[in-house]
mmCIF file of C-alpha atoms and ligand atoms in Angstrom:
data_model
loop_
_atom_site.group_PDB
_atom_site.id
_atom_site.type_symbol
_atom_site.label_atom_id
_atom_site.label_comp_id
_atom_site.label_asym_id
_atom_site.label_seq_id
_atom_site.Cartn_x
_atom_site.Cartn_y
_atom_site.Cartn_z
ATOM 1 C CA MET A 1 265.106 135.615 -131.613
ATOM 2 C CA ALA A 2 266.447 138.562 -133.552
ATOM 3 C CA GLU A 3 270.103 138.536 -134.388
ATOM 4 C CA VAL A 4 271.621 141.735 -132.977
ATOM 5 C CA VAL A 5 274.730 143.097 -134.687
ATOM 6 C CA ILE A 6 276.533 145.920 -132.924
ATOM 7 C CA VAL A 7 278.521 147.993 -135.408
ATOM 8 C CA GLU A 8 281.028 150.738 -134.785
ATOM 9 C CA SER A 9 279.234 153.396 -136.834
ATOM 10 C CA PRO A 10 276.148 153.984 -138.982
ATOM 11 C CA GLU A 11 278.458 153.823 -142.008
ATOM 12 C CA ALA A 12 279.688 150.366 -140.968
ATOM 13 C CA GLY A 13 276.065 149.272 -140.531
ATOM 14 C CA GLY A 14 275.258 150.620 -143.984
ATOM 15 C CA VAL A 15 278.123 148.699 -145.560
ATOM 16 C CA LEU A 16 277.121 145.483 -143.785
ATOM 17 C CA VAL A 17 273.464 145.639 -144.816
ATOM 18 C CA ALA A 18 274.172 146.877 -148.346
ATOM 19 C CA GLY A 19 276.706 144.080 -148.823
ATOM 20 C CA HIS A 20 274.035 141.549 -147.923
ATOM 21 C CA ILE A 21 271.461 143.158 -150.223
ATOM 22 C CA ALA A 22 274.013 143.257 -153.042
ATOM 23 C CA THR A 23 274.642 139.539 -152.638
ATOM 24 C CA GLN A 24 270.896 138.890 -152.823
ATOM 25 C CA VAL A 25 270.505 141.057 -155.940
ATOM 26 C CA ARG A 26 273.396 139.285 -157.639
ATOM 27 C CA ALA A 27 271.669 135.966 -156.949
ATOM 28 C CA ASP A 28 268.234 137.267 -157.938
ATOM 29 C CA PRO A 29 268.192 140.452 -160.067
ATOM 30 C CA GLU A 30 264.407 140.638 -159.510
ATOM 31 C CA PHE A 31 264.856 140.893 -155.762
ATOM 32 C CA THR A 32 262.185 142.891 -153.884
ATOM 33 C CA LEU A 33 263.427 145.407 -151.354
ATOM 34 C CA GLY A 34 261.243 147.079 -148.754
ATOM 35 C CA VAL A 35 262.544 150.605 -148.309
ATOM 36 C CA ALA A 36 262.212 153.035 -145.432
ATOM 37 C CA THR A 37 262.620 156.811 -145.321
ATOM 38 C CA GLY A 38 264.077 158.971 -142.539
ATOM 39 C CA SER A 39 267.753 159.348 -141.648
ATOM 40 C CA THR A 40 268.526 155.805 -140.521
ATOM 41 C CA PRO A 41 268.677 153.916 -143.854
ATOM 42 C CA LEU A 42 270.753 156.601 -145.616
ATOM 43 C CA PRO A 43 274.107 154.830 -144.985
ATOM 44 C CA VAL A 44 272.592 151.687 -146.551
ATOM 45 C CA TYR A 45 271.525 153.602 -149.650
ATOM 46 C CA ALA A 46 274.929 155.309 -149.859
ATOM 47 C CA ALA A 47 276.677 151.928 -149.732
ATOM 48 C CA LEU A 48 274.260 150.481 -152.302
ATOM 49 C CA GLU A 49 275.088 153.413 -154.575
ATOM 50 C CA ARG A 50 278.748 152.408 -154.350
ATOM 51 C CA GLU A 51 277.734 148.846 -155.296
ATOM 52 C CA ARG A 52 276.013 150.307 -158.353
ATOM 53 C CA ALA A 53 279.105 152.337 -159.210
ATOM 54 C CA ALA A 54 281.076 149.080 -158.987
ATOM 55 C CA GLY A 55 278.781 147.530 -161.593
ATOM 56 C CA LEU A 56 275.745 146.078 -159.809
ATOM 57 C CA ASP A 57 272.557 146.488 -161.839
ATOM 58 C CA PHE A 58 269.443 147.334 -159.789
ATOM 59 C CA SER A 59 267.155 147.940 -162.764
ATOM 60 C CA ALA A 60 265.098 144.761 -162.255
ATOM 61 C CA VAL A 61 264.727 145.246 -158.490
ATOM 62 C CA THR A 62 261.261 146.106 -157.177
ATOM 63 C CA ALA A 63 260.875 148.398 -154.178
ATOM 64 C CA PHE A 64 257.948 148.926 -151.835
ATOM 65 C CA ALA A 65 258.038 151.846 -149.401
ATOM 66 C CA LEU A 66 256.647 151.587 -145.894
ATOM 67 C CA ASP A 67 254.640 154.743 -145.681
ATOM 68 C CA GLU A 68 253.629 158.175 -146.961
ATOM 69 C CA TYR A 69 252.206 161.360 -145.499
ATOM 70 C CA VAL A 70 248.541 162.050 -146.220
ATOM 71 C CA GLY A 71 247.815 165.301 -147.998
ATOM 72 C CA LEU A 72 251.319 166.300 -149.154
ATOM 73 C CA PRO A 73 251.467 166.696 -152.934
ATOM 74 C CA ARG A 74 253.680 163.998 -154.488
ATOM 75 C CA ASP A 75 256.075 166.659 -155.753
ATOM 76 C CA HIS A 76 256.512 168.204 -152.279
ATOM 77 C CA PRO A 77 260.208 167.657 -151.424
ATOM 78 C CA GLU A 78 259.294 165.853 -148.188
ATOM 79 C CA SER A 79 256.591 163.578 -149.571
ATOM 80 C CA TYR A 80 257.917 160.043 -149.386
ATOM 81 C CA HIS A 81 257.322 159.748 -153.142
ATOM 82 C CA SER A 82 259.929 162.509 -153.538
ATOM 83 C CA VAL A 83 262.242 161.202 -150.811
ATOM 84 C CA ILE A 84 262.306 157.674 -152.241
ATOM 85 C CA ARG A 85 262.889 158.997 -155.767
ATOM 86 C CA ARG A 86 265.743 161.252 -154.541
ATOM 87 C CA GLU A 87 267.414 158.808 -152.147
ATOM 88 C CA VAL A 88 266.710 155.415 -153.670
ATOM 89 C CA THR A 89 265.242 155.279 -157.188
ATOM 90 C CA GLU A 90 267.588 157.738 -158.891
ATOM 91 C CA PRO A 91 270.889 156.983 -157.118
ATOM 92 C CA LEU A 92 270.454 153.220 -157.442
ATOM 93 C CA GLY A 93 269.075 153.315 -160.971
ATOM 94 C CA LEU A 94 265.821 151.555 -160.104
ATOM 95 C CA ASP A 95 263.106 151.437 -162.746
ATOM 96 C CA PRO A 96 260.507 153.998 -161.494
ATOM 97 C CA ALA A 97 257.747 151.664 -162.723
ATOM 98 C CA ARG A 98 258.926 149.087 -160.166
ATOM 99 C CA VAL A 99 258.960 151.504 -157.218
ATOM 100 C CA HIS A 100 255.807 151.579 -155.113
ATOM 101 C CA VAL A 101 254.881 154.119 -152.447
ATOM 102 C CA PRO A 102 251.480 154.238 -150.703
ATOM 103 C CA ASP A 103 249.110 156.812 -152.186
ATOM 104 C CA GLY A 104 248.683 159.698 -149.741
ATOM 105 C CA ASP A 105 246.245 161.633 -151.950
ATOM 106 C CA GLU A 106 243.349 162.758 -149.739
ATOM 107 C CA ALA A 107 240.830 162.380 -152.566
ATOM 108 C CA THR A 108 241.398 158.616 -152.844
ATOM 109 C CA ILE A 109 242.747 157.825 -149.388
ATOM 110 C CA ALA A 110 239.764 155.694 -148.388
ATOM 111 C CA THR A 111 240.873 152.904 -150.737
ATOM 112 C CA ALA A 112 244.636 153.498 -150.687
ATOM 113 C CA GLY A 113 245.431 150.917 -148.018
ATOM 114 C CA GLU A 114 243.495 148.190 -149.778
ATOM 115 C CA ARG A 115 245.125 149.075 -153.111
ATOM 116 C CA TYR A 116 248.614 148.935 -151.601
ATOM 117 C CA GLU A 117 247.964 145.557 -149.983
ATOM 118 C CA ALA A 118 246.662 144.279 -153.337
ATOM 119 C CA ALA A 119 249.814 145.515 -155.113
ATOM 120 C CA LEU A 120 252.016 143.805 -152.523
ATOM 121 C CA ALA A 121 250.075 140.571 -152.782
ATOM 122 C CA ALA A 122 250.020 140.632 -156.608
ATOM 123 C CA HIS A 123 253.770 141.085 -156.633
ATOM 124 C CA GLY A 124 254.350 138.280 -154.165
ATOM 125 C CA GLY A 125 255.515 140.353 -151.217
ATOM 126 C CA VAL A 126 258.820 141.772 -150.074
ATOM 127 C CA ASP A 127 262.045 139.759 -149.755
ATOM 128 C CA LEU A 128 263.895 142.045 -147.347
ATOM 129 C CA GLN A 129 262.316 144.929 -145.451
ATOM 130 C CA LEU A 130 264.510 147.746 -144.136
ATOM 131 C CA LEU A 131 263.113 149.286 -140.957
ATOM 132 C CA GLY A 132 264.040 152.257 -138.825
ATOM 133 C CA ILE A 133 262.450 152.738 -135.426
ATOM 134 C CA GLY A 134 260.897 155.864 -133.954
ATOM 135 C CA THR A 135 261.938 157.167 -130.551
ATOM 136 C CA ASP A 136 258.449 156.124 -129.411
ATOM 137 C CA GLY A 137 258.982 152.600 -130.745
ATOM 138 C CA HIS A 138 257.050 152.937 -134.004
ATOM 139 C CA VAL A 139 257.955 150.935 -137.110
ATOM 140 C CA GLY A 140 256.614 152.185 -140.390
ATOM 141 C CA PHE A 141 254.258 154.790 -138.950
ATOM 142 C CA ASN A 142 252.589 152.257 -136.662
ATOM 143 C CA GLU A 143 252.444 154.347 -133.544
ATOM 144 C CA PRO A 144 252.173 152.841 -130.035
ATOM 145 C CA GLY A 145 248.864 151.022 -129.686
ATOM 146 C CA SER A 146 248.791 149.865 -133.316
ATOM 147 C CA SER A 147 247.354 146.407 -133.841
ATOM 148 C CA LEU A 148 250.009 143.760 -134.281
ATOM 149 C CA ALA A 149 247.807 142.288 -137.032
ATOM 150 C CA SER A 150 247.232 145.557 -138.905
ATOM 151 C CA SER A 151 247.325 146.060 -142.682
ATOM 152 C CA THR A 152 248.133 149.193 -144.677
ATOM 153 C CA ARG A 153 245.884 151.990 -143.461
ATOM 154 C CA VAL A 154 245.677 155.619 -142.370
ATOM 155 C CA LYS A 155 247.128 156.507 -138.982
ATOM 156 C CA THR A 156 247.391 159.703 -136.955
ATOM 157 C CA LEU A 157 250.969 160.698 -136.159
ATOM 158 C CA THR A 158 251.763 161.244 -132.494
ATOM 159 C CA ALA A 159 252.972 164.629 -131.257
ATOM 160 C CA ARG A 160 256.353 163.026 -130.620
ATOM 161 C CA THR A 161 256.741 161.708 -134.161
ATOM 162 C CA ARG A 162 255.660 165.048 -135.602
ATOM 163 C CA ALA A 163 258.248 166.780 -133.404
ATOM 164 C CA ASP A 164 260.938 164.248 -134.429
ATOM 165 C CA ASN A 165 260.154 164.820 -138.118
ATOM 166 C CA ALA A 166 259.900 168.619 -137.862
ATOM 167 C CA ARG A 167 263.578 168.790 -138.865
ATOM 168 C CA PHE A 168 262.569 167.938 -142.429
ATOM 169 C CA PHE A 169 260.109 170.854 -142.685
ATOM 170 C CA GLU A 170 260.426 174.643 -142.392
ATOM 171 C CA THR A 171 258.086 174.791 -139.401
ATOM 172 C CA ALA A 172 256.809 172.111 -137.026
ATOM 173 C CA GLY A 173 253.253 172.986 -138.009
ATOM 174 C CA GLN A 174 253.922 171.857 -141.580
ATOM 175 C CA VAL A 175 254.419 168.220 -140.549
ATOM 176 C CA PRO A 176 251.267 166.415 -141.688
ATOM 177 C CA THR A 177 249.030 165.007 -138.975
ATOM 178 C CA HIS A 178 248.168 161.811 -140.862
ATOM 179 C CA CYS A 179 249.997 159.146 -142.779
ATOM 180 C CA ILE A 180 249.308 155.922 -144.598
ATOM 181 C CA THR A 181 251.529 153.084 -143.467
ATOM 182 C CA GLN A 182 252.049 149.404 -144.023
ATOM 183 C CA GLY A 183 250.548 147.674 -141.005
ATOM 184 C CA ILE A 184 252.478 145.550 -138.584
ATOM 185 C CA GLY A 185 250.836 142.486 -140.111
ATOM 186 C CA THR A 186 252.034 143.693 -143.534
ATOM 187 C CA ILE A 187 255.599 144.211 -142.325
ATOM 188 C CA LEU A 188 255.647 140.764 -140.738
ATOM 189 C CA ARG A 189 254.879 139.186 -144.136
ATOM 190 C CA ALA A 190 258.291 140.245 -145.526
ATOM 191 C CA GLY A 191 260.833 137.438 -145.806
ATOM 192 C CA HIS A 192 263.581 139.103 -143.761
ATOM 193 C CA LEU A 193 263.347 142.151 -141.494
ATOM 194 C CA VAL A 194 266.433 144.321 -141.072
ATOM 195 C CA LEU A 195 265.900 146.937 -138.379
ATOM 196 C CA LEU A 196 268.568 149.611 -138.086
ATOM 197 C CA ALA A 197 268.964 152.140 -135.274
ATOM 198 C CA PHE A 198 271.751 154.593 -134.547
ATOM 199 C CA GLY A 199 272.298 157.082 -131.745
ATOM 200 C CA ALA A 200 271.426 157.399 -128.080
ATOM 201 C CA GLY A 201 267.918 158.646 -128.837
ATOM 202 C CA LYS A 202 266.977 155.169 -130.074
ATOM 203 C CA ALA A 203 268.350 153.175 -127.093
ATOM 204 C CA THR A 204 265.069 152.896 -125.184
ATOM 205 C CA ALA A 205 263.050 151.970 -128.282
ATOM 206 C CA VAL A 206 265.631 149.358 -129.315
ATOM 207 C CA ALA A 207 265.692 147.762 -125.860
ATOM 208 C CA GLY A 208 261.898 147.618 -125.819
ATOM 209 C CA ALA A 209 261.715 146.155 -129.311
ATOM 210 C CA VAL A 210 264.410 143.513 -128.840
ATOM 211 C CA GLU A 211 264.203 142.538 -125.180
ATOM 212 C CA GLY A 212 260.878 143.870 -123.906
ATOM 213 C CA PRO A 213 257.546 142.078 -124.005
ATOM 214 C CA VAL A 214 255.772 141.793 -127.356
ATOM 215 C CA THR A 215 253.254 144.569 -127.047
ATOM 216 C CA ALA A 216 251.332 146.975 -129.245
ATOM 217 C CA SER A 217 252.630 149.670 -126.887
ATOM 218 C CA VAL A 218 256.064 149.200 -128.493
ATOM 219 C CA PRO A 219 255.227 148.396 -132.126
ATOM 220 C CA GLY A 220 258.875 147.553 -132.864
ATOM 221 C CA SER A 221 258.544 144.556 -130.521
ATOM 222 C CA CYS A 222 256.626 142.910 -133.395
ATOM 223 C CA ILE A 223 260.032 141.811 -134.708
ATOM 224 C CA GLN A 224 259.978 139.109 -132.019
ATOM 225 C CA LEU A 225 257.118 137.463 -133.917
ATOM 226 C CA HIS A 226 259.179 137.073 -137.097
ATOM 227 C CA GLU A 227 261.507 134.155 -137.747
ATOM 228 C CA HIS A 228 264.227 136.062 -139.614
ATOM 229 C CA VAL A 229 265.223 139.389 -138.122
ATOM 230 C CA THR A 230 268.535 141.243 -138.096
ATOM 231 C CA VAL A 231 268.906 144.265 -135.819
ATOM 232 C CA VAL A 232 271.856 146.500 -136.694
ATOM 233 C CA VAL A 233 272.715 149.072 -134.034
ATOM 234 C CA ASP A 234 275.649 151.237 -133.058
ATOM 235 C CA GLU A 235 276.982 151.289 -129.494
ATOM 236 C CA LEU A 236 274.772 154.252 -128.558
ATOM 237 C CA ALA A 237 271.559 152.626 -129.735
ATOM 238 C CA ALA A 238 272.631 149.353 -128.054
ATOM 239 C CA ALA A 239 273.281 151.061 -124.709
ATOM 240 C CA ARG A 240 270.108 149.854 -122.983
ATOM 241 C CA LEU A 241 270.244 146.270 -124.210
ATOM 242 C CA GLU A 242 271.003 143.759 -121.448
ATOM 243 C CA ARG A 243 272.428 140.887 -123.479
ATOM 244 C CA THR A 244 275.073 142.677 -125.559
ATOM 245 C CA ASP A 245 277.789 140.184 -124.508
ATOM 246 C CA SER A 246 275.669 137.368 -125.851
ATOM 247 C CA TYR A 247 274.900 139.205 -129.121
ATOM 248 C CA ARG A 248 278.593 139.887 -129.706
ATOM 249 C CA TRP A 249 279.474 136.245 -128.945
ATOM 250 C CA VAL A 250 276.847 134.899 -131.306
ATOM 251 C CA TYR A 251 277.801 137.256 -134.131
ATOM 252 C CA THR A 252 281.536 136.583 -133.735
ATOM 253 C CA HIS A 253 280.867 132.854 -134.036
ATOM 254 C CA LYS A 254 278.323 133.096 -136.816
ATOM 255 C CA PRO A 255 278.905 130.600 -139.633
ATOM 256 C CA ILE A 256 279.809 132.551 -142.764
ATOM 257 C CA TRP A 257 277.410 130.531 -144.912
ATOM 258 C CA GLN A 258 274.454 131.947 -142.947
ATOM 259 C CA GLY A 259 274.845 135.476 -144.328
ATOM 260 C CA LEU A 260 272.800 138.036 -142.449
HETATM 261 C C1 F6R B 1 260.117 155.786 -142.345
HETATM 262 C C2 F6R B 1 259.515 155.074 -141.247
HETATM 263 C C3 F6R B 1 259.794 155.409 -139.821
HETATM 264 C C4 F6R B 1 261.233 155.783 -139.549
HETATM 265 C C5 F6R B 1 261.397 156.190 -138.088
HETATM 266 C C6 F6R B 1 262.824 156.548 -137.757
HETATM 267 O O1 F6R B 1 259.673 155.264 -143.588
HETATM 268 O O2 F6R B 1 258.780 154.192 -141.507
HETATM 269 O O3 F6R B 1 259.423 154.330 -139.017
HETATM 270 O O4 F6R B 1 262.047 154.679 -139.845
HETATM 271 O O5 F6R B 1 260.576 157.272 -137.821
HETATM 272 O O6 F6R B 1 263.162 157.722 -138.450
HETATM 273 P P1 F6R B 1 264.664 158.190 -138.544
HETATM 274 O O7 F6R B 1 265.389 157.149 -139.304
HETATM 275 O O8 F6R B 1 264.634 159.488 -139.294
HETATM 276 O O9 F6R B 1 265.170 158.323 -137.159
#
């Protein structure tokens, strides 16, 4: 079962997860981090930036992003190539040659999923995958109904996801209709999944993912199929979970040697 950690704020969650990643990078400078975009992982990246300022070297770390919009030029400020460069690669001092983002170019999109899977496999996969969750339960851009065995491929964004992401664009109509995303099967191949969720808007999705049935209707519920999952939520995102007393008890009594 996933370990659920209830933190007092997104910042506290960021510090917790970044501290764990920093420990891993110290032990293995060639660590491979799966990165997500959106608002949720920002406190993790901010805390990792402080680790860098304190002397941690991320230059040998490899990063693989979860997804990309189809049809946005790479230099568009909201393409995930740009977002990852701005929020991860530059602030952490990653080597751009080691940072991978799916190719959302329409001209070559037919083979982009296969190429991304090949790059992941050639590298040997991801050690720790950061995940956010959509209000509709998506992880990556695997919208409800996505196959639990899926690989990287093109998906159509739901109206709800496009509305949720409209805040990043000048008008709602500018949000692309399609994306390329790691599949659920791809995500499940990472060594450790760390799903973060903050705010009341995520409470239903979190409850479905952690305590609901495993179902393609709530893609986040795929985490129940993985043997090493950490779910980091604030009180608001935890509000619809039924077993919070148990999660707090387990985490309070967690042996320190286990790490996250
Ligand atoms: C982003 C991604 C998405 C987001 C999700 C939550 O790469 O894969 O699954 O994690 O849409 O977005 P935020 O964090 O903005 O609420």
